[in-house]
XYZ file of C-alpha atoms in Angstrom:
689
model
C -128.094 74.669 7.260
C -129.329 77.866 5.665
C -129.292 76.143 2.329
C -131.544 73.305 3.682
C -134.070 75.743 5.170
C -134.340 77.692 1.949
C -134.873 74.454 0.035
C -137.663 73.473 2.437
C -139.407 76.805 1.941
C -139.148 76.281 -1.776
C -140.805 72.834 -1.515
C -143.666 74.219 0.593
C -144.295 76.986 -1.897
C -144.444 74.535 -4.745
C -146.851 72.268 -2.850
C -149.136 75.218 -2.097
C -149.411 76.078 -5.750
C -149.821 72.601 -7.198
C -153.489 71.624 -6.217
C -156.267 73.015 -8.400
C -158.923 74.809 -6.208
C -161.765 73.268 -8.222
C -160.891 69.780 -7.023
C -161.073 70.550 -3.274
C -164.913 70.313 -2.768
C -164.903 67.031 -4.628
C -162.441 65.567 -2.199
C -164.606 66.607 0.785
C -167.730 65.182 -0.677
C -166.071 61.799 -1.051
C -165.162 61.811 2.699
C -161.456 61.503 1.950
C -159.030 62.520 4.729
C -158.648 66.254 5.373
C -154.884 65.899 4.685
C -153.620 63.983 1.729
C -150.561 61.747 1.944
C -148.559 64.433 0.247
C -149.688 67.030 2.804
C -148.762 64.719 5.669
C -145.362 64.073 4.139
C -144.679 67.773 3.664
C -145.913 68.601 7.161
C -143.666 65.942 8.689
C -140.719 67.193 6.671
C -141.223 70.803 7.731
C -141.752 69.823 11.394
C -138.610 67.675 11.355
C -136.524 70.436 9.811
C -137.952 72.950 12.304
C -137.062 70.746 15.289
C -133.586 70.078 13.858
C -133.005 73.797 13.385
C -134.262 74.731 16.876
C -132.068 72.109 18.561
C -128.869 72.359 16.599
C -128.694 76.061 15.876
C -128.065 76.631 19.606
C -125.367 74.013 19.814
C -122.214 75.716 21.137
C -119.534 76.048 18.511
C -115.954 75.159 19.480
C -115.196 78.748 20.495
C -114.115 78.051 24.079
C -110.891 76.424 22.867
C -109.949 79.588 21.028
C -110.837 81.630 24.087
C -108.475 79.531 26.154
C -105.662 80.200 23.729
C -106.431 83.901 23.674
C -106.461 84.236 27.432
C -103.299 82.211 27.993
C -100.471 84.082 29.698
C -98.376 85.672 26.945
C -94.691 84.753 26.815
C -93.444 88.213 25.887
C -89.828 89.178 26.435
C -89.132 91.635 29.215
C -87.815 94.773 27.508
C -87.105 96.712 30.712
C -83.411 96.547 31.552
C -84.079 98.763 34.582
C -86.543 96.241 36.055
C -84.109 93.421 35.352
C -81.250 95.271 37.036
C -83.383 95.986 40.108
C -84.638 92.412 40.274
C -81.154 90.894 40.054
C -79.289 93.486 42.119
C -77.161 94.808 39.257
C -75.827 98.333 39.064
C -73.771 98.206 35.850
C -75.195 97.615 32.362
C -72.899 97.209 29.357
C -74.616 97.845 26.027
C -72.957 96.697 22.816
C -73.310 97.633 19.170
C -71.668 94.674 17.455
C -71.498 93.487 13.845
C -68.795 90.806 14.066
C -69.073 89.879 17.751
C -66.037 91.756 19.107
C -67.989 94.547 20.843
C -70.282 91.930 22.377
C -67.245 90.005 23.605
C -65.758 93.163 25.175
C -69.104 93.889 26.848
C -69.215 90.437 28.401
C -65.691 90.926 29.721
C -66.573 94.270 31.304
C -69.742 92.848 32.869
C -67.653 90.003 34.277
C -65.020 92.465 35.556
C -67.624 94.217 37.709
C -67.635 91.238 40.072
C -63.957 91.843 40.858
C -64.848 95.341 42.030
C -67.712 94.370 44.295
C -70.339 95.300 41.720
C -72.728 93.343 39.520
C -72.904 93.881 35.782
C -74.908 92.644 32.828
C -74.183 92.774 29.098
C -77.175 93.916 27.045
C -78.138 94.091 23.383
C -79.830 97.503 22.861
C -82.066 95.892 20.237
C -83.690 93.762 22.937
C -84.494 96.549 25.389
C -86.471 99.775 25.568
C -83.614 102.275 25.464
C -85.970 105.125 26.399
C -85.609 103.786 29.944
C -82.039 105.035 30.100
C -83.284 108.143 31.925
C -84.418 105.869 34.801
C -80.927 104.469 35.416
C -80.372 107.029 38.199
C -83.045 105.178 40.218
C -80.382 102.515 40.888
C -77.706 103.475 43.409
C -74.115 103.666 42.106
C -75.349 102.796 38.619
C -73.329 103.056 35.427
C -74.013 102.501 31.733
C -71.083 101.403 29.576
C -71.374 101.454 25.781
C -69.107 99.318 23.564
C -69.975 100.693 20.133
C -68.522 99.456 16.853
C -68.670 101.506 13.658
C -69.731 99.733 10.488
C -69.632 100.753 6.827
C -69.460 104.466 6.125
C -69.563 105.584 9.761
C -72.835 103.783 10.429
C -74.021 102.072 13.621
C -74.196 98.285 13.646
C -77.500 96.621 12.795
C -78.386 95.895 16.427
C -77.622 99.487 17.515
C -79.513 101.254 14.714
C -82.716 101.848 16.708
C -80.739 103.167 19.700
C -78.769 105.450 17.386
C -81.999 106.771 15.849
C -83.440 107.341 19.323
C -80.393 109.402 20.298
C -80.656 111.455 17.111
C -84.377 112.095 17.218
C -85.094 112.102 20.946
C -84.691 114.777 23.585
C -84.574 112.619 26.721
C -83.358 114.149 29.974
C -80.411 112.024 31.075
C -79.321 114.115 34.052
C -78.160 111.791 36.817
C -77.143 109.036 34.374
C -73.450 108.120 34.518
C -71.762 106.587 31.488
C -68.634 105.835 29.530
C -68.016 104.687 25.954
C -65.461 102.408 24.328
C -65.467 102.767 20.536
C -64.354 100.063 18.100
C -63.235 100.976 14.600
C -60.420 101.002 12.070
C -58.190 103.992 11.316
C -57.945 103.137 7.646
C -61.616 104.058 7.229
C -62.782 107.605 6.558
C -65.222 107.670 9.490
C -62.999 106.188 12.179
C -65.032 105.308 15.295
C -67.827 107.637 14.178
C -70.566 105.757 16.052
C -68.716 105.622 19.376
C -67.788 109.298 19.109
C -71.389 110.265 18.381
C -72.843 108.211 21.260
C -70.292 109.715 23.652
C -71.048 113.281 22.516
C -74.820 112.880 22.336
C -75.196 111.328 25.802
C -73.356 114.315 27.264
C -75.591 116.719 25.302
C -78.657 115.036 26.826
C -77.299 115.672 30.324
C -75.579 112.365 31.178
C -72.313 112.502 33.137
C -69.217 111.004 31.500
C -67.184 109.407 34.293
C -64.280 108.222 32.106
C -62.822 109.310 28.785
C -63.940 107.826 25.490
C -61.864 104.744 24.614
C -60.694 104.379 21.011
C -60.027 100.894 19.673
C -58.226 100.567 16.337
C -58.564 97.239 14.563
C -55.911 98.280 12.039
C -53.424 98.343 14.910
C -54.019 96.193 17.994
C -57.637 96.393 19.099
C -57.089 94.004 21.999
C -54.228 96.104 23.383
C -56.283 99.283 23.022
C -59.132 97.711 24.978
C -56.941 96.226 27.728
C -55.085 99.521 28.215
C -58.348 101.471 28.438
C -59.902 98.906 30.783
C -56.892 98.964 33.130
C -57.384 102.714 33.633
C -61.180 102.625 33.548
C -61.824 100.409 36.569
C -59.666 102.396 39.037
C -61.542 105.516 37.888
C -64.871 103.750 38.570
C -63.678 102.708 42.033
C -62.620 106.266 42.812
C -65.883 107.747 41.520
C -68.131 105.415 43.511
C -65.835 105.078 46.521
C -65.413 101.303 46.231
C -62.361 99.061 46.318
C -61.335 96.063 44.276
C -62.179 92.817 46.056
C -58.879 91.294 44.993
C -60.710 88.312 43.489
C -58.745 87.454 40.372
C -59.970 83.886 40.113
C -61.759 82.572 37.056
C -65.487 83.178 37.086
C -67.512 80.685 35.109
C -70.576 82.031 33.323
C -71.990 78.687 32.170
C -72.351 75.247 33.700
C -71.946 71.997 31.820
C -74.763 69.485 31.449
C -74.029 66.198 29.672
C -76.995 64.501 28.000
C -76.974 60.699 27.797
C -80.435 59.835 26.475
C -81.613 62.837 24.495
C -83.709 62.409 21.361
C -81.506 63.120 18.355
C -84.236 65.357 16.899
C -83.703 67.737 19.830
C -79.988 68.255 19.149
C -78.606 71.194 17.164
C -76.412 70.156 14.247
C -75.323 73.578 12.971
C -78.557 75.572 12.861
C -78.227 79.155 14.023
C -81.735 79.759 15.328
C -84.686 77.433 14.920
C -83.997 73.725 15.428
C -84.163 71.765 12.133
C -84.313 75.036 10.176
C -81.877 73.601 7.613
C -84.192 70.657 6.975
C -87.395 72.699 6.943
C -86.565 76.040 5.339
C -89.042 78.887 5.850
C -88.676 82.525 4.770
C -87.901 85.245 5.620
C -84.191 84.482 5.631
C -81.797 86.512 7.761
C -78.802 86.189 10.092
C -80.671 83.833 12.444
C -82.381 81.921 9.634
C -80.006 81.647 6.647
C -81.073 80.125 3.341
C -79.260 77.016 2.125
C -78.404 78.144 -1.398
C -77.244 75.427 -3.827
C -73.926 76.146 -5.563
C -74.491 76.029 -9.330
C -71.105 77.339 -10.531
C -67.637 77.259 -8.968
C -64.846 78.129 -11.375
C -61.300 79.395 -11.117
C -60.968 82.920 -12.497
C -57.204 83.303 -12.853
C -55.267 81.603 -15.632
C -52.008 81.326 -13.718
C -50.021 82.331 -10.656
C -49.883 80.804 -7.181
C -53.180 82.226 -5.931
C -56.666 80.794 -6.454
C -59.306 83.358 -7.403
C -62.813 81.981 -7.816
C -66.276 82.799 -9.081
C -69.257 81.119 -7.406
C -72.944 81.282 -8.201
C -75.603 80.578 -5.561
C -79.145 79.636 -6.563
C -81.834 81.527 -4.611
C -84.830 80.289 -6.617
C -87.973 80.060 -4.477
C -86.359 81.730 -1.443
C -88.123 85.101 -1.877
C -84.699 86.681 -1.313
C -84.280 90.026 -3.055
C -81.049 91.931 -3.543
C -79.737 94.988 -5.324
C -76.416 95.680 -7.016
C -73.938 96.726 -4.332
C -75.424 94.600 -1.534
C -73.374 92.053 0.410
C -74.006 88.346 0.719
C -73.206 86.885 4.140
C -72.186 83.229 4.271
C -71.737 81.003 7.323
C -68.639 78.822 6.872
C -67.585 75.840 8.963
C -64.185 75.026 10.425
C -61.754 72.500 9.001
C -62.592 69.054 10.426
C -58.868 68.248 10.733
C -58.406 71.132 13.215
C -61.529 70.098 15.145
C -60.346 66.488 15.408
C -56.872 67.549 16.479
C -58.285 69.656 19.354
C -60.355 66.652 20.449
C -57.301 64.392 20.350
C -55.103 66.785 22.354
C -57.744 67.249 25.039
C -58.626 63.544 25.038
C -62.384 63.985 24.727
C -65.178 62.279 22.852
C -66.297 65.041 20.504
C -69.663 63.363 19.941
C -70.713 63.835 23.572
C -74.039 65.687 23.661
C -73.848 68.706 25.964
C -75.498 71.956 26.998
C -73.750 74.969 28.475
C -76.398 76.690 30.617
C -76.070 80.256 31.872
C -75.650 80.391 35.657
C -77.548 83.674 35.577
C -81.118 82.475 35.134
C -82.316 86.027 34.398
C -79.992 86.453 31.429
C -81.506 86.684 27.953
C -78.542 84.678 26.685
C -79.208 81.150 27.947
C -76.320 79.484 26.098
C -73.089 80.675 24.413
C -74.198 78.840 21.246
C -77.247 76.724 20.279
C -77.722 73.894 22.797
C -78.023 70.971 23.221
C -75.356 70.003 20.715
C -72.112 68.041 20.536
C -68.584 69.292 21.123
C -67.901 68.408 17.479
C -70.754 70.582 16.212
C -69.787 73.445 18.533
C -66.165 73.427 17.348
C -67.172 72.956 13.704
C -70.119 75.341 13.305
C -70.323 77.706 16.256
C -66.857 78.612 17.612
C -63.929 80.536 16.155
C -60.974 78.173 16.522
C -58.674 79.648 13.854
C -58.204 83.279 14.926
C -55.642 84.278 17.526
C -57.292 84.185 20.994
C -57.702 87.410 22.947
C -55.881 88.009 26.227
C -58.888 87.193 28.426
C -58.930 83.647 27.010
C -55.260 83.201 27.886
C -55.877 84.567 31.389
C -58.799 82.200 32.059
C -56.964 79.173 30.665
C -53.720 79.879 32.562
C -55.039 78.131 35.703
C -55.008 74.796 33.835
C -51.302 74.939 32.883
C -49.373 72.562 35.153
C -46.023 74.145 34.276
C -45.587 77.285 36.465
C -43.609 78.986 33.674
C -46.436 78.489 31.167
C -48.927 79.773 33.702
C -46.814 82.837 34.412
C -46.362 83.695 30.712
C -50.054 83.302 29.946
C -50.994 85.634 32.785
C -48.270 88.070 31.783
C -49.640 88.232 28.213
C -53.066 89.089 29.646
C -51.678 91.998 31.683
C -51.211 95.613 30.618
C -47.480 95.618 31.431
C -45.116 96.548 28.554
C -43.428 93.113 28.788
C -46.790 91.352 28.696
C -48.003 93.354 25.704
C -44.772 92.679 23.831
C -44.948 88.953 24.579
C -48.586 88.737 23.423
C -47.730 90.670 20.255
C -44.770 88.462 19.323
C -45.846 85.031 20.609
C -49.541 85.164 19.672
C -50.263 87.870 17.091
C -47.073 88.026 15.008
C -46.821 84.228 15.033
C -50.539 83.798 14.186
C -51.008 81.215 16.952
C -54.607 80.022 17.152
C -55.938 77.925 20.035
C -54.722 74.674 18.468
C -51.197 76.034 18.030
C -51.192 77.226 21.656
C -52.288 73.794 22.901
C -49.594 72.156 20.754
C -46.843 74.532 21.938
C -47.824 74.402 25.636
C -47.960 70.676 26.473
C -48.791 71.429 30.123
C -51.978 73.256 29.124
C -54.927 70.872 28.989
C -58.091 72.787 29.938
C -61.542 71.191 30.271
C -63.120 71.379 26.834
C -66.349 72.845 28.195
C -64.500 75.843 29.651
C -62.616 76.268 26.376
C -65.929 76.260 24.490
C -67.290 78.867 26.891
C -64.337 81.183 26.279
C -63.937 80.963 22.507
C -65.793 83.616 20.490
C -68.538 82.723 18.016
C -67.644 81.892 14.435
C -68.917 84.835 12.411
C -70.496 85.152 8.991
C -68.225 86.324 6.170
C -69.398 89.132 3.883
C -68.758 89.385 0.155
C -69.714 92.135 -2.278
C -72.230 90.621 -4.681
C -70.828 90.460 -8.222
C -74.128 90.280 -10.108
C -77.202 92.383 -10.843
C -80.637 91.186 -9.772
C -82.047 92.756 -12.949
C -80.029 90.248 -14.987
C -79.773 87.412 -12.432
C -82.891 87.589 -10.190
C -82.485 83.987 -9.000
C -78.732 83.903 -8.620
C -76.114 85.592 -6.447
C -72.505 85.698 -7.630
C -69.382 85.808 -5.445
C -65.824 86.718 -6.425
C -63.146 85.818 -3.847
C -59.486 84.926 -3.418
C -58.529 81.867 -1.355
C -56.505 82.840 1.726
C -53.511 80.652 2.593
C -50.175 81.588 4.120
C -47.318 80.230 6.256
C -46.695 81.588 9.756
C -43.415 82.266 11.544
C -43.787 78.923 13.296
C -43.955 77.097 9.952
C -47.669 76.340 10.191
C -49.934 76.848 7.186
C -52.965 78.994 7.930
C -55.970 78.619 5.652
C -58.805 81.129 5.517
C -61.905 79.480 6.984
C -64.501 80.759 4.527
C -62.530 80.898 1.280
C -61.107 77.378 1.603
C -64.568 76.092 2.534
C -66.083 77.835 -0.497
C -63.310 76.550 -2.757
C -64.423 72.986 -2.025
C -68.135 73.717 -2.641
C -68.518 72.050 -6.024
C -71.992 72.039 -7.680
C -72.308 68.270 -7.261
C -70.546 66.466 -4.460
C -71.017 62.689 -4.718
C -74.481 63.175 -6.134
C -75.479 65.714 -3.480
C -75.959 69.404 -4.158
C -73.437 71.511 -2.264
C -75.175 74.308 -0.360
C -74.087 77.510 1.386
C -76.014 79.023 4.352
C -76.471 82.675 3.366
C -78.502 85.854 3.731
C -78.377 89.384 2.285
C -77.002 92.425 4.082
C -78.212 95.665 2.543
C -75.660 98.281 1.553
C -75.549 102.000 0.773
C -73.218 101.234 -2.163
C -75.721 102.082 -4.909
C -75.742 103.158 -8.542
C -77.005 106.730 -9.028
C -80.783 107.160 -9.139
C -80.456 108.830 -12.540
C -79.016 106.415 -15.092
C -77.743 109.413 -17.092
C -75.204 110.219 -14.362
C -71.713 109.033 -15.322
C -70.090 106.454 -13.027
C -66.375 106.013 -12.322
C -65.556 102.640 -10.763
C -62.168 101.817 -9.205
C -61.706 98.207 -8.090
C -58.408 96.322 -8.335
C -58.294 92.578 -7.651
C -61.466 91.135 -6.142
C -62.554 94.747 -5.607
C -64.052 94.403 -9.068
C -66.894 92.272 -7.611
C -69.668 94.891 -7.155
C -68.738 96.569 -10.426
C -69.538 93.455 -12.443
C -73.062 93.841 -11.037
C -73.065 97.592 -11.765
C -71.965 97.047 -15.377
C -74.545 94.283 -15.884
C -77.247 96.643 -14.611
C -76.134 99.544 -16.833
C -76.214 97.133 -19.782
C -79.716 95.996 -18.845
C -80.886 99.620 -18.656
C -79.529 100.254 -22.158
C -81.384 97.200 -23.420
C -84.585 98.690 -21.969
C -84.026 101.751 -24.136
C -82.917 103.978 -21.242
C -80.313 106.676 -21.719
C -77.218 105.679 -19.725
C -74.310 107.949 -18.852
C -70.590 107.256 -19.187
C -69.509 104.028 -17.459
C -65.768 103.904 -16.726
C -63.872 101.125 -14.973
C -60.383 101.242 -13.467
C -59.229 97.711 -12.698
C -55.858 96.471 -11.505
C -54.118 93.092 -11.301
C -50.600 91.663 -11.322
C -50.261 90.162 -14.792
C -52.500 90.380 -17.861
C -52.011 86.700 -18.675
C -52.573 85.474 -15.108
C -55.194 87.352 -13.098
C -57.104 89.688 -15.408
C -60.424 88.760 -13.793
C -63.536 88.596 -15.999
C -61.389 89.642 -18.987
C -63.709 88.205 -21.659
C -66.845 89.651 -20.063
C -65.297 93.105 -19.604
C -63.949 93.265 -23.147
C -67.403 92.287 -24.458
C -69.013 95.037 -22.366
C -66.532 97.506 -23.863
C -67.187 96.226 -27.384
C -70.964 96.682 -27.020
C -70.573 100.167 -25.551
C -71.858 99.324 -22.074
C -68.377 100.132 -20.737
C -67.302 103.418 -22.255
C -63.767 103.075 -20.871
C -61.889 99.985 -19.618
C -58.639 101.024 -17.929
C -56.467 98.218 -16.566
C -53.252 98.551 -14.563
C -51.015 95.453 -14.754
C -48.749 96.164 -11.803
C -46.014 93.628 -12.514
C -45.908 93.369 -16.304
C -43.174 96.023 -16.490
C -40.156 97.094 -14.480
C -41.947 99.965 -12.782
C -45.151 99.024 -10.950
C -48.346 100.617 -12.223
C -51.466 100.867 -10.066
C -54.979 102.229 -10.571
C -54.104 105.590 -9.008
C -51.500 106.118 -11.752
C -54.145 105.546 -14.445
C -56.438 108.039 -12.717
C -53.748 110.722 -12.924
C -53.094 109.864 -16.586
C -56.780 110.494 -17.375
C -57.160 113.524 -15.115
C -58.765 115.861 -17.702
C -61.503 113.363 -18.606
C -62.130 112.523 -14.952
C -62.300 116.143 -13.837
C -64.832 116.965 -16.585
C -67.018 113.989 -15.566
C -66.825 114.860 -11.855
C -66.942 118.641 -11.897
C -69.330 119.362 -14.768
C -71.270 116.163 -15.449
C -72.164 115.109 -11.893
C -70.319 111.776 -12.034
C -70.488 109.312 -9.119
C -67.228 107.738 -7.909
C -67.083 104.199 -6.476
C -64.086 102.528 -4.831
C -63.911 98.898 -3.742
C -61.009 96.912 -2.309
C -58.143 97.405 0.125
C -58.723 100.223 2.618
C -55.214 100.437 4.038
C -53.318 101.391 0.866
C -55.365 101.425 -2.320
C -58.341 103.476 -1.112
C -56.064 106.040 0.503
C -53.840 106.323 -2.598
C -56.880 106.713 -4.864
C -58.279 109.442 -2.611
C -54.942 111.255 -2.734
C -55.034 111.013 -6.542
C -58.415 112.774 -6.563
C -57.024 115.451 -4.220
C -54.198 116.076 -6.694
C -56.579 116.237 -9.673
C -58.792 118.759 -7.843
C -55.708 120.826 -6.931
C -54.287 120.853 -10.460
C -57.410 121.192 -12.586
C -59.680 122.908 -10.062
C -57.072 125.409 -8.929
C -57.562 124.419 -5.293
C -55.270 124.244 -2.290
C -54.885 120.854 -0.628
C -57.305 121.863 2.130
C -59.872 122.944 -0.472
C -59.382 119.707 -2.416
C -59.920 117.645 0.736
C -63.081 119.617 1.464
C -64.245 119.159 -2.151
C -63.954 115.353 -1.921
C -65.641 115.340 1.491
C -68.579 117.229 -0.003
C -68.789 114.597 -2.747
C -69.005 111.972 0.021
C -71.734 113.912 1.819
C -73.744 114.131 -1.405
C -73.388 110.379 -1.974
C -71.183 110.884 -5.023
C -68.030 109.328 -3.539
C -68.761 105.861 -2.116
C -66.415 103.224 -0.733
C -66.840 99.503 -0.111
C -63.472 98.733 1.420
C -61.856 96.326 3.861
C -58.504 96.002 5.614
């Protein structure tokens, strides 16, 4: 409109300047009209534009609609766990720091237990609540905070507990009057065993909270389930004594979810494997994370080993256009699916139509967790994408399912295995754990046990993402992520063949599958496993077997830096495998890196090519003078990747011995020396057990 008005002004100005003043008297003398036709036209035009402007400039613009949206009631999540506890009459809150789902599962079990002791509990993700409210917990009578805290990586808190951990470290809250206890989950083979749980327990006490029961220590290298059950059996009587309450004696099964069967639901409203947003696999939108994984096409899937019974593989995932960024040393998380044969067999045994569309709805309407997995969906999708059906079930699952066994002997044994009695623990260890019986095997071996499938789905834990060290550098492969893995397959004591869920699924992900591109749902998990900031620092990498994965990325990056004209320090690799002619992984690539000078030393231990076995720790001792010079005088960084239970420990002992011999230290001094290297970030481990 402004443009039109300016144009009109321009026309008027031109009209005013066009007539010659000398002609005006002549026009009057001839009695012609005072206004010429042109003047009338211009006057009408200006008047019309003026009226148009006066009327329409005041026309309301469509602002009210936006105002309505702005003033609508916001649907924000309630972050006050105190308000929720008061509103729902709860006095026990169980917080969990969980990376793989186990701590969350334990928290749910403890919250459920509270009912048996005349209390009401709720499991809570600290990431979803304002943890600064912990000081208000004393406002609730007979209140208790339980913390199930897993340790991840190098003694770090889990992703969902990071903010809470930071708050404890940085804050100075007054927690007097708050009563608490902690159960820690970890693995003894790791350097920082249960570090997070220990810290939370200590720090809460420092802030004035009252510990009402001793810190529980769960060891996943031993029997985590037994550790938890034993702790729990002693914990609840202590709670009863502290608060002066008695067990109600109710040992019956308590359902958390109710089944709803859908008969006429639109298929577009049904989850088919998505983890968060419905149809997110069809309509991919960044950013990509654990709730919104990217479907990465598989571009390469090749066997790495030349012989032997095992299958070692190299996969490449295309991340073009995803905006995903990664660094050497990061992990790629992939979401596998279960074997359809196992899913179908469970359906057959329980006699159900797996394509029935269902929802499992939380009976607690105030809970943040509305469903145990994305709903509505089908039993088939739940068992294929969402539930862990291949791991051995925990004792609480056996206890809950026991009621459905029609044979009294089966029922008795299932309940016994869920107890803390020595006989029960021994039976669970031998019949379930040592025999690697998953839920299918249990259903097959106990013909009288035929539980409702909806209750089974409620009890089974979620199928978790699998993490792999990325075996590529983003400097060299910005649009591709490489994976190196060994396919897991073994026979159990019962004669069954167990296949690793993720590795067997990945093995079958060929670049083109009947004309369709095979894809892998994935996201990146950041790591502290990083090359030194200064490229001139020497690096010593120790990674036998698939532990070589991150070092392929490291070597690629050091090569790229050299190509950029940067000065790069010594780059030494210690790799180990069984036979040179069978499983020398990435042999051609590594030998080329050595030839071009990117790798200054390639040391390989072939453990079974001679009578006496040779491992990487033996090669370290053989090269002790060179290693000590690099570490002690040249500021070298040491990296270890692979098996935590044996290899990582043996390698660490080798460094202790080198420090003792060449540094003139006692064993205690050598241990302290290596610990200081860890503290300085010069001794890093990416290990698993």
